[in-house]
């Protein structure tokens, strides 16, 4: 800060102390400054304030004493002679300063929770104090907030608190919760049980906790699954890169002395700088990580760590804002459509002199749409305007898609294998990809079900405590297996989301969950399966056999025919997957044509359970059934797919 800025802040703080003696608020403002600026403002504040205590008419002002740290480079505390607080000693006034801290740190969920604990009158009073304080300029760097109020039964109520820049709304920090008849129209997943902190919106963590909650079943679980799938945001690639960089820097800092040393296998002087050779000797092999770390000393690594963490936090904040906005938009649309459909008759009315004052014509006009809360949004008005009741229910169905999610719960036989003979339950059609990007693993699993179902039957063991232990024969690292993973039974919401429940049992769900947990999934284990690993590693995990990839563009039909006959027509059948570069399919069977290999038939299956690879001119499945399975000639197969992956023994 330059001299003018320091003088300006000092005068504002001095004025605040003169009129309120609010030490806590002043300290909060000071703590937002850098140490050197804070110390300088503290010195000037002490001199300016105390000079006023000696002027005529200021005898009631207690003396101010500022204490500094031992090196005098930072301010430590402010003390009044009698520690007297005149203006800010009521609960509402003291609460304003605390709530402004939450606004400054953009902790909107906590802000909403605290405001919702107050009664309507106190909430409005506190919010107005916050607005005045944010616009006073006494909080350096703090955002400016603006209130919206509404009238209800003659009372003025707080509608929302927005963070603004001039006329531009940057974020909604608080919005009044909905109640009464509107709440009755809401789907159950929007009730208080999900919104555990009563913040007025649902966070990703809150939804994730509901996904793995075993007490939420049937239709409620389907609704949770819909919400999770409809507002889920793809994992940010930059966030993933920053995470790996931070981990690498932390490891380098924590083991710096053991890396930078003399002698085998390092063969370098202990010079205080990390060389590429030293880093490789400690397992830093990724080229971009090596470029990031090599040539740096310990101090530079510490600075790099601070920079990366700052970037990470900013990106997380931005991602959270995007998620929050998408979440809120989906929920608001669902609220509006559900309400309008349920109370259609009372909206589309012919009574004159009322709010609506329009003909009862079977459609909603803009004037008929309720003029309160979420219905004031142009987006919501556009969503509802001109629709009749059937159209509204169509909208609701497209928004909720609950029947689709419910299907995977209702149809599921809630045990690993539906039949006492496990092999009767292990069929390729039981595997279906849901909300996780794990097509490679599921394609390998589907093909394994077609070729070696006994391998799947041996993987799952039910434990006495109700959990399952999955014993994969191999590993993801290339080492020999087995790799054992213990998981909780999949919940109804997990079955709906990840399509793991069928009339054949929940063995696909169990294996998906174990695979996701093995790859690092935490709150919702299946999400660890996102960003498919290489199919060869997944085949090795399932069978403990080495696997290879073949580029089809580099091969002719005769060689691929030989590979497929070797894996499918011999005594020992083995799984094969086929990849397009963006998606993986399972190869289920092969029917060779000895006279013309290119005319041989390949049976393939899309793990989605729909989306046949080959379509007719009308873009319909060739066999008329969209189940993701179709036959194609080897020539067509080699044109459509780029690679195949299979095991070798």
Coordinates of C-alpha atoms in Angstrom, one line a residue:
X1 CA 0.0 0.0 0.0
X2 CA 1.2 3.5 -0.7
X3 CA 1.1 6.4 1.7
X4 CA -2.3 7.6 0.7
X5 CA -3.9 4.2 1.0
X6 CA -2.4 3.7 4.5
X7 CA -3.6 7.1 5.5
X8 CA -7.1 6.4 4.2
X9 CA -7.4 3.0 6.0
X10 CA -6.1 4.6 9.2
X11 CA -8.7 7.4 9.1
X12 CA -11.5 4.9 8.5
X13 CA -10.4 2.6 11.3
X14 CA -10.0 5.6 13.6
X15 CA -13.5 6.7 12.8
X16 CA -14.8 3.2 13.5
X17 CA -13.1 3.1 16.9
X18 CA -14.4 6.6 17.8
X19 CA -18.0 5.7 17.2
X20 CA -18.0 2.0 18.2
X21 CA -14.8 0.8 19.9
X22 CA -15.2 -2.4 17.9
X23 CA -11.8 -4.0 18.4
X24 CA -12.8 -7.3 16.8
X25 CA -14.0 -5.6 13.6
X26 CA -10.9 -3.4 13.4
X27 CA -8.6 -6.5 13.9
X28 CA -10.5 -8.3 11.2
X29 CA -9.8 -5.5 8.8
X30 CA -6.2 -5.3 9.8
X31 CA -5.6 -9.0 9.3
X32 CA -6.5 -8.7 5.6
X33 CA -3.4 -6.5 5.1
X34 CA 0.2 -7.6 4.6
X35 CA 2.3 -7.8 7.8
X36 CA 4.3 -4.7 6.9
X37 CA 1.2 -2.6 6.0
X38 CA -0.6 -3.9 9.1
X39 CA 2.3 -2.7 11.3
X40 CA 2.4 0.7 9.6
X41 CA -1.3 1.2 9.9
X42 CA -1.2 0.1 13.5
X43 CA 1.5 2.8 14.3
X44 CA -0.5 5.6 12.6
X45 CA -3.7 4.4 14.1
X46 CA -2.3 4.5 17.6
X47 CA -1.0 8.1 17.1
X48 CA -4.1 9.4 15.4
X49 CA -6.6 7.9 17.8
X50 CA -4.8 8.8 21.0
X51 CA -4.3 12.4 19.7
X52 CA -8.1 12.7 19.6
X53 CA -8.5 11.4 23.2
X54 CA -6.7 14.6 24.4
X55 CA -8.9 17.0 22.5
X56 CA -11.8 18.8 24.1
X57 CA -14.9 16.8 24.4
X58 CA -13.1 13.5 23.9
X59 CA -12.5 12.6 27.5
X60 CA -14.8 9.5 27.3
X61 CA -12.5 7.9 24.7
X62 CA -10.3 5.2 26.3
X63 CA -6.6 5.3 25.3
X64 CA -5.5 2.9 22.6
X65 CA -2.3 0.9 22.9
X66 CA -1.0 -1.1 19.9
X67 CA 1.5 -3.9 20.6
X68 CA 3.8 -5.4 18.0
X69 CA 5.7 -8.6 17.4
X70 CA 9.2 -8.9 18.8
X71 CA 10.8 -7.9 15.5
X72 CA 8.3 -5.0 15.1
X73 CA 7.5 -6.2 11.6
X74 CA 3.9 -7.1 12.4
X75 CA 1.1 -5.9 14.6
X76 CA 0.0 -8.2 17.5
X77 CA -2.9 -6.6 19.3
X78 CA -5.0 -3.5 20.1
X79 CA -6.0 -2.8 23.6
X80 CA -8.3 -0.1 25.1
X81 CA -7.8 1.4 28.5
X82 CA -11.1 -0.1 29.9
X83 CA -11.9 -2.4 26.9
X84 CA -15.3 -0.6 26.7
X85 CA -17.6 -1.5 23.8
X86 CA -20.5 0.9 23.4
X87 CA -22.0 0.3 20.0
X88 CA -21.3 -3.2 18.9
X89 CA -22.1 -5.0 22.1
X90 CA -25.6 -6.4 21.1
X91 CA -25.7 -9.9 19.7
X92 CA -27.0 -8.7 16.3
X93 CA -24.2 -6.1 15.9
X94 CA -21.4 -8.5 17.0
X95 CA -22.8 -11.1 14.6
X96 CA -22.5 -8.7 11.6
X97 CA -18.7 -8.6 11.8
X98 CA -18.6 -12.5 12.0
X99 CA -20.9 -12.8 9.0
X100 CA -18.9 -10.3 7.0
X101 CA -15.9 -12.6 7.5
X102 CA -17.8 -15.4 5.8
X103 CA -18.7 -13.1 2.9
X104 CA -15.1 -12.0 2.6
X105 CA -13.9 -15.6 2.4
X106 CA -16.8 -16.6 0.1
X107 CA -18.0 -19.3 2.6
X108 CA -21.6 -18.9 1.4
X109 CA -22.9 -22.3 2.8
X110 CA -21.9 -21.2 6.3
X111 CA -23.3 -17.8 5.8
X112 CA -26.7 -19.2 4.7
X113 CA -26.7 -21.6 7.6
X114 CA -26.1 -18.8 10.1
X115 CA -28.7 -16.5 8.5
X116 CA -31.3 -19.3 8.4
X117 CA -31.0 -19.7 12.2
X118 CA -32.3 -16.2 12.8
X119 CA -35.9 -15.1 12.9
X120 CA -37.2 -13.1 9.9
X121 CA -36.9 -9.7 11.6
X122 CA -33.4 -10.2 13.0
X123 CA -32.2 -11.7 9.7
X124 CA -33.3 -8.6 7.8
X125 CA -31.7 -6.3 10.4
X126 CA -28.4 -8.1 10.3
X127 CA -28.3 -8.3 6.5
X128 CA -28.9 -4.5 6.2
X129 CA -26.1 -3.9 8.7
X130 CA -23.9 -6.1 6.6
X131 CA -24.8 -4.3 3.4
X132 CA -24.0 -0.9 5.0
X133 CA -20.7 -2.1 6.3
X134 CA -19.7 -3.6 2.9
X135 CA -20.4 -0.3 1.2
X136 CA -18.7 1.8 3.8
X137 CA -15.2 1.0 2.5
X138 CA -13.9 0.1 6.0
X139 CA -13.2 -3.5 4.9
X140 CA -10.3 -3.4 2.4
X141 CA -10.6 -6.2 -0.2
X142 CA -14.0 -7.3 1.0
X143 CA -16.8 -7.7 -1.6
X144 CA -19.7 -5.4 -1.7
X145 CA -23.1 -7.0 -1.1
X146 CA -26.6 -6.0 -2.1
X147 CA -29.9 -7.1 -0.6
X148 CA -33.2 -8.0 -2.2
X149 CA -36.3 -8.0 0.0
X150 CA -39.9 -9.1 -0.6
X151 CA -43.2 -8.3 1.1
X152 CA -45.2 -11.1 2.6
X153 CA -48.4 -10.6 4.7
X154 CA -47.4 -7.0 5.3
X155 CA -43.9 -7.9 6.5
X156 CA -40.6 -7.1 4.8
X157 CA -38.5 -10.2 4.4
X158 CA -35.0 -10.8 3.2
X159 CA -35.1 -12.5 -0.2
X160 CA -31.4 -12.7 -1.1
X161 CA -27.9 -11.4 -0.6
X162 CA -25.8 -11.0 -3.7
X163 CA -22.1 -10.2 -4.1
X164 CA -22.0 -7.3 -6.7
X165 CA -19.6 -5.2 -8.7
X166 CA -21.5 -2.1 -9.6
X167 CA -24.7 -3.4 -11.3
X168 CA -23.2 -6.8 -12.0
X169 CA -24.2 -9.8 -9.8
X170 CA -21.1 -11.9 -9.2
X171 CA -22.6 -14.5 -6.9
X172 CA -25.7 -15.2 -4.8
X173 CA -24.4 -15.6 -1.2
X174 CA -27.8 -16.3 0.3
X175 CA -31.3 -17.0 -0.9
X176 CA -34.4 -17.4 1.2
X177 CA -35.4 -21.1 1.6
X178 CA -38.8 -22.1 0.1
X179 CA -41.6 -23.2 2.3
X180 CA -45.4 -23.8 2.5
X181 CA -47.2 -25.2 -0.5
X182 CA -44.1 -25.0 -2.7
X183 CA -42.1 -27.2 -0.3
X184 CA -45.0 -29.8 -0.5
X185 CA -44.5 -29.9 -4.3
X186 CA -40.7 -30.6 -4.1
X187 CA -39.2 -34.1 -4.8
X188 CA -38.1 -35.7 -1.6
X189 CA -34.4 -35.5 -2.4
X190 CA -34.6 -31.7 -1.9
X191 CA -35.8 -31.9 1.7
X192 CA -33.7 -31.2 4.8
X193 CA -32.2 -34.7 4.9
X194 CA -30.0 -34.0 1.9
X195 CA -29.3 -30.3 2.7
X196 CA -27.6 -31.3 5.9
X197 CA -26.2 -27.9 6.7
X198 CA -29.5 -26.2 5.9
X199 CA -27.7 -23.8 3.6
X200 CA -30.5 -23.5 1.0
X201 CA -28.7 -25.5 -1.8
X202 CA -27.1 -28.9 -2.1
X203 CA -23.3 -29.3 -2.3
X204 CA -21.6 -32.2 -4.2
X205 CA -20.4 -33.7 -0.9
X206 CA -24.0 -33.7 0.5
X207 CA -25.3 -35.5 -2.5
X208 CA -22.4 -38.0 -2.4
X209 CA -23.2 -38.8 1.2
X210 CA -26.8 -39.6 0.1
X211 CA -25.6 -41.8 -2.7
X212 CA -23.8 -44.2 -0.3
X213 CA -26.4 -44.0 2.5
X214 CA -27.9 -47.5 2.8
X215 CA -31.0 -46.2 4.5
X216 CA -32.1 -44.4 1.4
X217 CA -33.9 -46.9 -0.8
X218 CA -36.4 -47.4 -3.7
X219 CA -37.8 -44.2 -5.2
X220 CA -35.9 -41.9 -2.8
X221 CA -32.7 -43.5 -4.0
X222 CA -33.7 -43.0 -7.6
X223 CA -34.3 -39.3 -7.0
X224 CA -30.8 -39.0 -5.4
X225 CA -29.3 -40.8 -8.4
X226 CA -31.1 -38.4 -10.8
X227 CA -29.8 -35.4 -8.9
X228 CA -26.2 -36.7 -8.8
X229 CA -26.2 -37.5 -12.5
X230 CA -28.0 -34.3 -13.7
X231 CA -25.7 -31.8 -12.0
X232 CA -22.4 -33.7 -11.8
X233 CA -19.6 -31.8 -13.4
X234 CA -16.7 -33.6 -15.1
X235 CA -13.5 -33.7 -13.2
X236 CA -11.3 -30.7 -14.1
X237 CA -8.2 -31.9 -16.0
X238 CA -6.2 -28.9 -14.7
X239 CA -7.2 -29.7 -11.2
X240 CA -5.9 -33.2 -11.6
X241 CA -2.6 -31.9 -13.0
X242 CA -2.2 -29.5 -10.2
X243 CA -2.9 -32.2 -7.6
X244 CA -0.1 -34.5 -9.1
X245 CA 2.3 -31.5 -9.2
X246 CA 1.6 -30.6 -5.6
X247 CA 2.2 -34.2 -4.5
X248 CA 5.4 -34.4 -6.4
X249 CA 6.7 -31.1 -5.0
X250 CA 5.7 -32.2 -1.4
X251 CA 7.6 -35.5 -1.9
X252 CA 10.7 -33.7 -3.2
X253 CA 10.6 -31.2 -0.3
X254 CA 10.1 -33.9 2.4
X255 CA 12.9 -36.1 1.0
X256 CA 15.2 -33.4 -0.4
X257 CA 18.3 -34.4 1.6
X258 CA 18.0 -38.1 0.7
X259 CA 17.6 -37.2 -3.0
X260 CA 20.4 -34.7 -3.2
X261 CA 23.3 -36.9 -2.1
X262 CA 26.6 -38.3 -3.2
X263 CA 27.3 -41.9 -4.2
X264 CA 25.6 -44.8 -6.0
X265 CA 23.1 -44.6 -7.6
X266 CA 23.2 -40.8 -7.6
X267 CA 26.8 -40.1 -8.5
X268 CA 26.4 -36.4 -8.0
X269 CA 27.7 -33.9 -5.5
X270 CA 25.4 -32.8 -2.6
X271 CA 25.1 -29.3 -4.0
X272 CA 21.7 -28.3 -2.8
X273 CA 20.1 -28.6 -6.3
X274 CA 18.1 -31.5 -7.6
X275 CA 19.3 -33.0 -10.9
X276 CA 17.2 -35.0 -13.3
X277 CA 19.3 -38.1 -12.5
X278 CA 18.7 -37.7 -8.8
X279 CA 15.0 -37.3 -9.3
X280 CA 14.8 -40.4 -11.5
X281 CA 16.6 -42.4 -8.9
X282 CA 13.7 -41.7 -6.5
X283 CA 10.9 -42.6 -8.9
X284 CA 10.2 -39.2 -10.5
X285 CA 9.9 -40.4 -14.1
X286 CA 7.1 -38.4 -15.6
X287 CA 8.7 -35.9 -18.1
X288 CA 6.6 -32.9 -17.0
X289 CA 7.2 -33.5 -13.3
X290 CA 11.0 -33.9 -14.0
X291 CA 10.9 -30.5 -15.9
X292 CA 9.1 -29.0 -13.0
X293 CA 11.5 -30.1 -10.3
X294 CA 15.0 -30.5 -11.8
X295 CA 17.4 -27.6 -11.2
X296 CA 15.6 -26.3 -8.2
X297 CA 16.9 -25.9 -4.6
X298 CA 14.8 -26.4 -1.5
X299 CA 13.8 -22.7 -1.2
X300 CA 12.6 -22.7 -4.8
X301 CA 10.5 -25.9 -4.1
X302 CA 8.9 -24.2 -1.2
X303 CA 8.0 -21.2 -3.3
X304 CA 6.7 -23.5 -6.0
X305 CA 4.6 -25.4 -3.5
X306 CA 3.0 -22.1 -2.3
X307 CA 2.2 -21.0 -5.9
X308 CA 0.7 -24.4 -6.9
X309 CA -1.5 -24.5 -3.8
X310 CA -2.7 -21.0 -4.5
X311 CA -3.6 -21.9 -8.0
X312 CA -5.3 -25.1 -6.8
X313 CA -7.4 -23.2 -4.3
X314 CA -8.5 -20.6 -6.8
X315 CA -9.4 -23.4 -9.3
X316 CA -11.4 -25.2 -6.6
X317 CA -13.2 -22.1 -5.7
X318 CA -14.1 -21.5 -9.4
X319 CA -15.2 -25.1 -9.8
X320 CA -17.3 -24.9 -6.7
X321 CA -19.0 -21.7 -8.0
X322 CA -19.7 -23.4 -11.4
X323 CA -21.1 -26.5 -9.6
X324 CA -23.2 -24.5 -7.2
X325 CA -24.7 -22.5 -10.1
X326 CA -25.5 -25.6 -12.1
X327 CA -26.9 -27.3 -9.1
X328 CA -29.1 -24.4 -8.2
X329 CA -30.3 -24.0 -11.8
X330 CA -31.4 -27.7 -12.0
X331 CA -33.1 -27.6 -8.6
X332 CA -34.9 -24.3 -9.4
X333 CA -36.2 -25.6 -12.7
X334 CA -37.5 -28.7 -11.0
X335 CA -39.1 -26.7 -8.3
X336 CA -40.9 -24.5 -10.8
X337 CA -42.1 -27.2 -13.1
X338 CA -43.3 -29.4 -10.2
X339 CA -45.2 -26.6 -8.6
X340 CA -46.8 -25.4 -11.8
X341 CA -47.9 -28.9 -12.8
X342 CA -49.3 -29.6 -9.4
X343 CA -51.2 -26.4 -9.0
X344 CA -52.1 -25.8 -12.6
X345 CA -55.9 -25.3 -12.0
X346 CA -55.3 -22.5 -9.5
X347 CA -52.9 -20.7 -11.9
X348 CA -54.9 -20.9 -15.1
X349 CA -58.0 -19.1 -13.7
X350 CA -60.8 -16.9 -15.0
X351 CA -61.5 -15.0 -11.8
X352 CA -61.3 -11.3 -12.5
X353 CA -59.6 -8.9 -10.1
X354 CA -57.1 -11.5 -8.9
X355 CA -53.4 -11.6 -9.6
X356 CA -54.0 -13.7 -12.8
X357 CA -57.1 -12.0 -14.4
X358 CA -56.9 -14.1 -17.6
X359 CA -59.1 -16.6 -19.4
X360 CA -59.0 -20.3 -18.3
X361 CA -57.7 -21.5 -21.6
X362 CA -55.6 -24.5 -20.6
X363 CA -52.2 -22.8 -21.0
X364 CA -50.1 -20.6 -18.7
X365 CA -49.4 -17.0 -19.8
X366 CA -46.5 -15.0 -18.5
X367 CA -49.0 -13.0 -16.3
X368 CA -50.4 -16.2 -14.8
X369 CA -47.0 -17.5 -13.7
X370 CA -46.6 -16.8 -10.0
X371 CA -44.7 -13.5 -9.4
X372 CA -42.6 -14.5 -6.4
X373 CA -39.3 -16.2 -5.6
X374 CA -37.8 -18.4 -8.3
X375 CA -40.7 -17.6 -10.7
X376 CA -39.4 -14.1 -11.3
X377 CA -36.5 -15.5 -13.2
X378 CA -36.7 -14.9 -17.0
X379 CA -35.3 -18.5 -17.4
X380 CA -38.1 -20.0 -15.4
X381 CA -40.8 -17.9 -17.1
X382 CA -39.5 -19.0 -20.5
X383 CA -39.6 -22.6 -19.3
X384 CA -43.2 -22.5 -18.2
X385 CA -44.9 -19.9 -20.5
X386 CA -47.3 -21.2 -23.1
X387 CA -47.4 -24.8 -21.7
X388 CA -50.4 -26.8 -20.7
X389 CA -50.5 -29.4 -17.9
X390 CA -49.4 -32.4 -20.1
X391 CA -46.5 -30.4 -21.4
X392 CA -45.4 -29.4 -17.9
X393 CA -45.5 -33.1 -16.8
X394 CA -43.4 -33.9 -19.9
X395 CA -40.9 -31.3 -18.7
X396 CA -40.9 -32.8 -15.3
X397 CA -40.3 -36.2 -16.7
X398 CA -37.4 -35.1 -18.8
X399 CA -35.9 -33.2 -15.8
X400 CA -36.3 -36.1 -13.3
X401 CA -36.0 -39.2 -15.4
X402 CA -36.8 -41.0 -12.3
X403 CA -38.4 -44.0 -14.0
X404 CA -35.1 -44.7 -15.7
X405 CA -33.2 -44.7 -12.4
X406 CA -35.9 -46.6 -10.6
X407 CA -35.7 -49.4 -13.2
X408 CA -32.2 -50.3 -12.1
X409 CA -33.3 -50.6 -8.5
X410 CA -36.6 -52.4 -9.0
X411 CA -35.2 -55.0 -11.4
X412 CA -32.2 -55.8 -9.3
X413 CA -31.8 -59.1 -7.5
X414 CA -30.0 -57.9 -4.3
X415 CA -27.5 -60.6 -4.1
X416 CA -24.2 -61.2 -6.0
X417 CA -25.6 -64.0 -8.2
X418 CA -29.4 -64.5 -8.8
X419 CA -29.0 -68.3 -9.4
X420 CA -27.5 -70.8 -7.1
X421 CA -25.5 -71.9 -10.1
X422 CA -23.3 -68.8 -10.4
X423 CA -22.5 -69.4 -14.1
X424 CA -26.2 -69.1 -15.0
X425 CA -26.1 -65.5 -13.7
X426 CA -22.8 -64.4 -15.4
X427 CA -23.9 -63.1 -18.8
X428 CA -22.6 -60.2 -20.9
X429 CA -26.0 -58.5 -21.0
X430 CA -25.8 -58.1 -17.2
X431 CA -23.0 -55.5 -17.6
X432 CA -24.1 -52.0 -18.3
X433 CA -22.2 -48.7 -18.1
X434 CA -23.7 -45.9 -16.0
X435 CA -22.5 -42.5 -14.8
X436 CA -18.8 -43.4 -14.6
X437 CA -16.3 -43.3 -17.5
X438 CA -15.0 -46.8 -17.0
X439 CA -15.9 -48.3 -20.4
X440 CA -12.5 -50.1 -20.8
X441 CA -13.0 -52.0 -17.5
X442 CA -16.6 -52.9 -18.4
X443 CA -15.8 -53.9 -21.9
X444 CA -13.1 -56.3 -20.5
X445 CA -15.6 -57.6 -17.9
X446 CA -18.3 -58.1 -20.5
X447 CA -15.9 -60.1 -22.8
X448 CA -14.7 -62.0 -19.8
X449 CA -18.3 -63.0 -19.0
X450 CA -18.7 -64.4 -22.5
X451 CA -15.4 -66.3 -22.5
X452 CA -14.4 -67.2 -18.9
X453 CA -17.5 -66.8 -16.6
X454 CA -15.9 -69.1 -14.0
X455 CA -13.2 -66.4 -13.5
X456 CA -15.8 -64.0 -12.4
X457 CA -17.6 -66.5 -10.2
X458 CA -14.4 -67.0 -8.2
X459 CA -13.7 -63.3 -7.6
X460 CA -16.6 -62.4 -5.2
X461 CA -16.8 -63.6 -1.6
X462 CA -19.5 -62.5 0.8
X463 CA -18.2 -61.8 4.3
X464 CA -20.0 -62.4 7.6
X465 CA -20.2 -58.7 8.3
X466 CA -22.2 -58.1 5.1
X467 CA -19.3 -56.7 3.1
X468 CA -17.8 -58.3 0.0
X469 CA -14.2 -59.1 -0.7
X470 CA -13.3 -59.0 -4.4
X471 CA -10.1 -61.0 -5.3
X472 CA -8.8 -59.7 -8.7
X473 CA -6.4 -62.3 -10.0
X474 CA -3.8 -59.7 -11.1
X475 CA -3.0 -56.1 -10.4
X476 CA -3.0 -52.7 -12.0
X477 CA 0.7 -52.3 -11.5
X478 CA 1.7 -55.3 -13.6
X479 CA 2.8 -57.3 -10.6
X480 CA 1.3 -60.8 -10.0
X481 CA -1.9 -60.9 -8.0
X482 CA -4.2 -61.5 -6.4
X483 CA -5.3 -58.0 -5.4
X484 CA -8.0 -58.1 -2.7
X485 CA -10.5 -55.2 -2.2
X486 CA -13.2 -55.2 0.6
X487 CA -16.3 -53.1 -0.1
X488 CA -19.6 -52.2 1.4
X489 CA -22.6 -53.6 -0.5
X490 CA -23.8 -51.2 -3.3
X491 CA -26.7 -49.0 -2.2
X492 CA -29.9 -48.5 -4.2
X493 CA -28.6 -45.1 -5.4
X494 CA -25.3 -46.7 -6.6
X495 CA -27.3 -49.4 -8.5
X496 CA -29.3 -46.7 -10.2
X497 CA -26.3 -44.5 -11.0
X498 CA -23.9 -47.2 -12.2
X499 CA -26.3 -49.6 -13.7
X500 CA -24.8 -52.5 -11.7
X501 CA -28.1 -54.2 -10.7
X502 CA -29.9 -56.7 -12.9
X503 CA -32.2 -59.7 -12.8
X504 CA -28.9 -61.7 -12.8
X505 CA -27.7 -60.2 -9.5
X506 CA -25.5 -57.4 -8.5
X507 CA -22.1 -58.9 -9.4
X508 CA -21.4 -56.2 -12.0
X509 CA -22.0 -53.5 -9.3
X510 CA -19.8 -55.2 -6.8
X511 CA -16.9 -55.5 -9.3
X512 CA -17.3 -51.9 -10.5
X513 CA -17.3 -50.6 -6.9
X514 CA -14.2 -52.7 -6.0
X515 CA -12.4 -51.4 -9.2
X516 CA -13.3 -47.8 -8.4
X517 CA -12.1 -48.1 -4.8
X518 CA -8.9 -49.7 -5.9
X519 CA -8.2 -46.7 -8.2
X520 CA -8.8 -44.2 -5.4
X521 CA -12.5 -43.6 -5.1
X522 CA -13.4 -42.3 -1.7
X523 CA -16.9 -41.0 -0.7
X524 CA -18.5 -42.7 -3.8
X525 CA -16.0 -45.5 -4.6
X526 CA -17.3 -46.0 -8.2
X527 CA -16.0 -42.6 -9.2
X528 CA -12.4 -43.8 -8.8
X529 CA -13.1 -45.7 -12.1
X530 CA -13.4 -42.4 -14.0
X531 CA -10.8 -41.8 -16.7
X532 CA -10.3 -45.4 -17.8
X533 CA -6.9 -47.0 -17.3
X534 CA -5.3 -48.8 -20.3
X535 CA -7.4 -51.9 -21.2
X536 CA -4.3 -54.1 -21.1
X537 CA -3.8 -53.2 -17.4
X538 CA -7.4 -53.9 -16.7
X539 CA -7.2 -57.3 -18.5
X540 CA -4.1 -58.1 -16.4
X541 CA -6.1 -57.1 -13.2
X542 CA -8.9 -59.5 -14.1
X543 CA -6.8 -62.5 -15.2
X544 CA -3.2 -62.0 -14.1
X545 CA -2.2 -62.6 -17.8
X546 CA -0.1 -60.2 -19.8
X547 CA -2.1 -58.3 -22.5
X548 CA -1.3 -56.6 -25.8
X549 CA -2.8 -53.9 -28.0
X550 CA -2.9 -54.3 -31.8
X551 CA -3.3 -51.3 -34.1
X552 CA -5.8 -52.4 -36.8
X553 CA -4.6 -49.9 -39.4
X554 CA -1.2 -51.7 -39.3
X555 CA -2.6 -55.2 -39.8
X556 CA -4.4 -57.1 -42.6
X557 CA -7.6 -59.2 -42.3
X558 CA -5.7 -62.5 -42.4
X559 CA -3.6 -61.7 -39.3
X560 CA -6.5 -60.3 -37.3
X561 CA -8.6 -63.4 -38.3
X562 CA -5.8 -65.5 -36.9
X563 CA -5.7 -63.6 -33.6
X564 CA -9.5 -63.8 -33.2
X565 CA -9.6 -67.6 -34.1
X566 CA -6.8 -68.2 -31.6
X567 CA -8.6 -66.4 -28.8
X568 CA -12.2 -67.5 -29.6
X569 CA -12.1 -70.8 -31.4
X570 CA -9.4 -72.7 -29.5
X571 CA -9.7 -74.7 -26.3
X572 CA -8.9 -71.7 -24.1
X573 CA -11.1 -68.7 -24.9
X574 CA -9.9 -65.3 -23.8
X575 CA -11.5 -61.8 -23.6
X576 CA -10.9 -59.3 -26.4
X577 CA -11.9 -55.6 -26.4
X578 CA -12.1 -53.2 -29.4
X579 CA -11.5 -49.5 -29.1
X580 CA -12.5 -46.5 -31.3
X581 CA -10.1 -44.1 -29.6
X582 CA -13.0 -42.6 -27.5
X583 CA -14.9 -45.7 -26.4
X584 CA -14.3 -49.4 -25.7
X585 CA -16.5 -52.3 -26.8
X586 CA -16.5 -56.0 -25.9
X587 CA -15.9 -58.7 -28.5
X588 CA -18.3 -61.6 -27.6
X589 CA -17.8 -64.1 -30.3
X590 CA -16.1 -64.8 -33.7
X591 CA -17.4 -66.9 -36.6
X592 CA -14.5 -67.4 -39.1
X593 CA -15.0 -67.8 -42.8
X594 CA -12.0 -69.9 -44.0
X595 CA -12.4 -69.0 -47.6
X596 CA -12.6 -65.3 -47.1
X597 CA -11.3 -63.9 -43.7
X598 CA -12.7 -60.4 -44.4
X599 CA -16.2 -62.0 -44.5
X600 CA -15.9 -63.6 -41.1
X601 CA -18.4 -62.4 -38.5
X602 CA -17.6 -60.6 -35.2
X603 CA -20.2 -60.2 -32.4
X604 CA -19.5 -57.0 -30.4
X605 CA -21.3 -55.3 -27.6
X606 CA -21.4 -51.6 -26.4
X607 CA -21.1 -51.6 -22.6
X608 CA -23.8 -48.8 -22.6
X609 CA -26.3 -51.6 -23.3
X610 CA -27.5 -49.5 -26.3
X611 CA -25.9 -47.7 -29.2
X612 CA -25.2 -50.4 -31.8
X613 CA -21.9 -49.7 -33.7
X614 CA -23.6 -50.2 -37.1
X615 CA -26.8 -48.4 -38.2
X616 CA -28.9 -48.4 -41.3
X617 CA -29.6 -45.3 -43.4
X618 CA -32.4 -44.3 -41.0
X619 CA -29.8 -44.5 -38.2
X620 CA -31.5 -47.5 -36.6
X621 CA -29.9 -50.8 -35.5
X622 CA -29.5 -53.3 -38.3
X623 CA -31.4 -55.9 -36.4
X624 CA -34.1 -53.5 -35.2
X625 CA -33.1 -53.9 -31.5
X626 CA -31.0 -51.2 -29.8
X627 CA -29.3 -53.3 -27.2
X628 CA -25.7 -52.3 -28.1
X629 CA -25.0 -55.8 -29.6
X630 CA -24.5 -56.4 -33.3
X631 CA -22.7 -58.6 -35.8
X632 CA -20.4 -57.2 -38.4
X633 CA -18.0 -58.6 -40.9
X634 CA -14.3 -58.5 -40.1
X635 CA -13.8 -55.9 -42.8
X636 CA -16.4 -53.7 -41.2
X637 CA -14.9 -54.4 -37.8
X638 CA -11.4 -53.2 -38.9
X639 CA -12.9 -50.1 -40.5
X640 CA -15.0 -49.1 -37.4
X641 CA -12.4 -49.9 -34.7
X642 CA -8.8 -48.7 -34.3
X643 CA -7.4 -51.2 -31.8
X644 CA -8.0 -54.5 -30.2
X645 CA -6.7 -55.6 -26.8
X646 CA -6.3 -59.2 -25.6
X647 CA -4.3 -61.4 -23.3
X648 CA -1.4 -63.7 -24.1
X649 CA -0.4 -66.8 -22.2

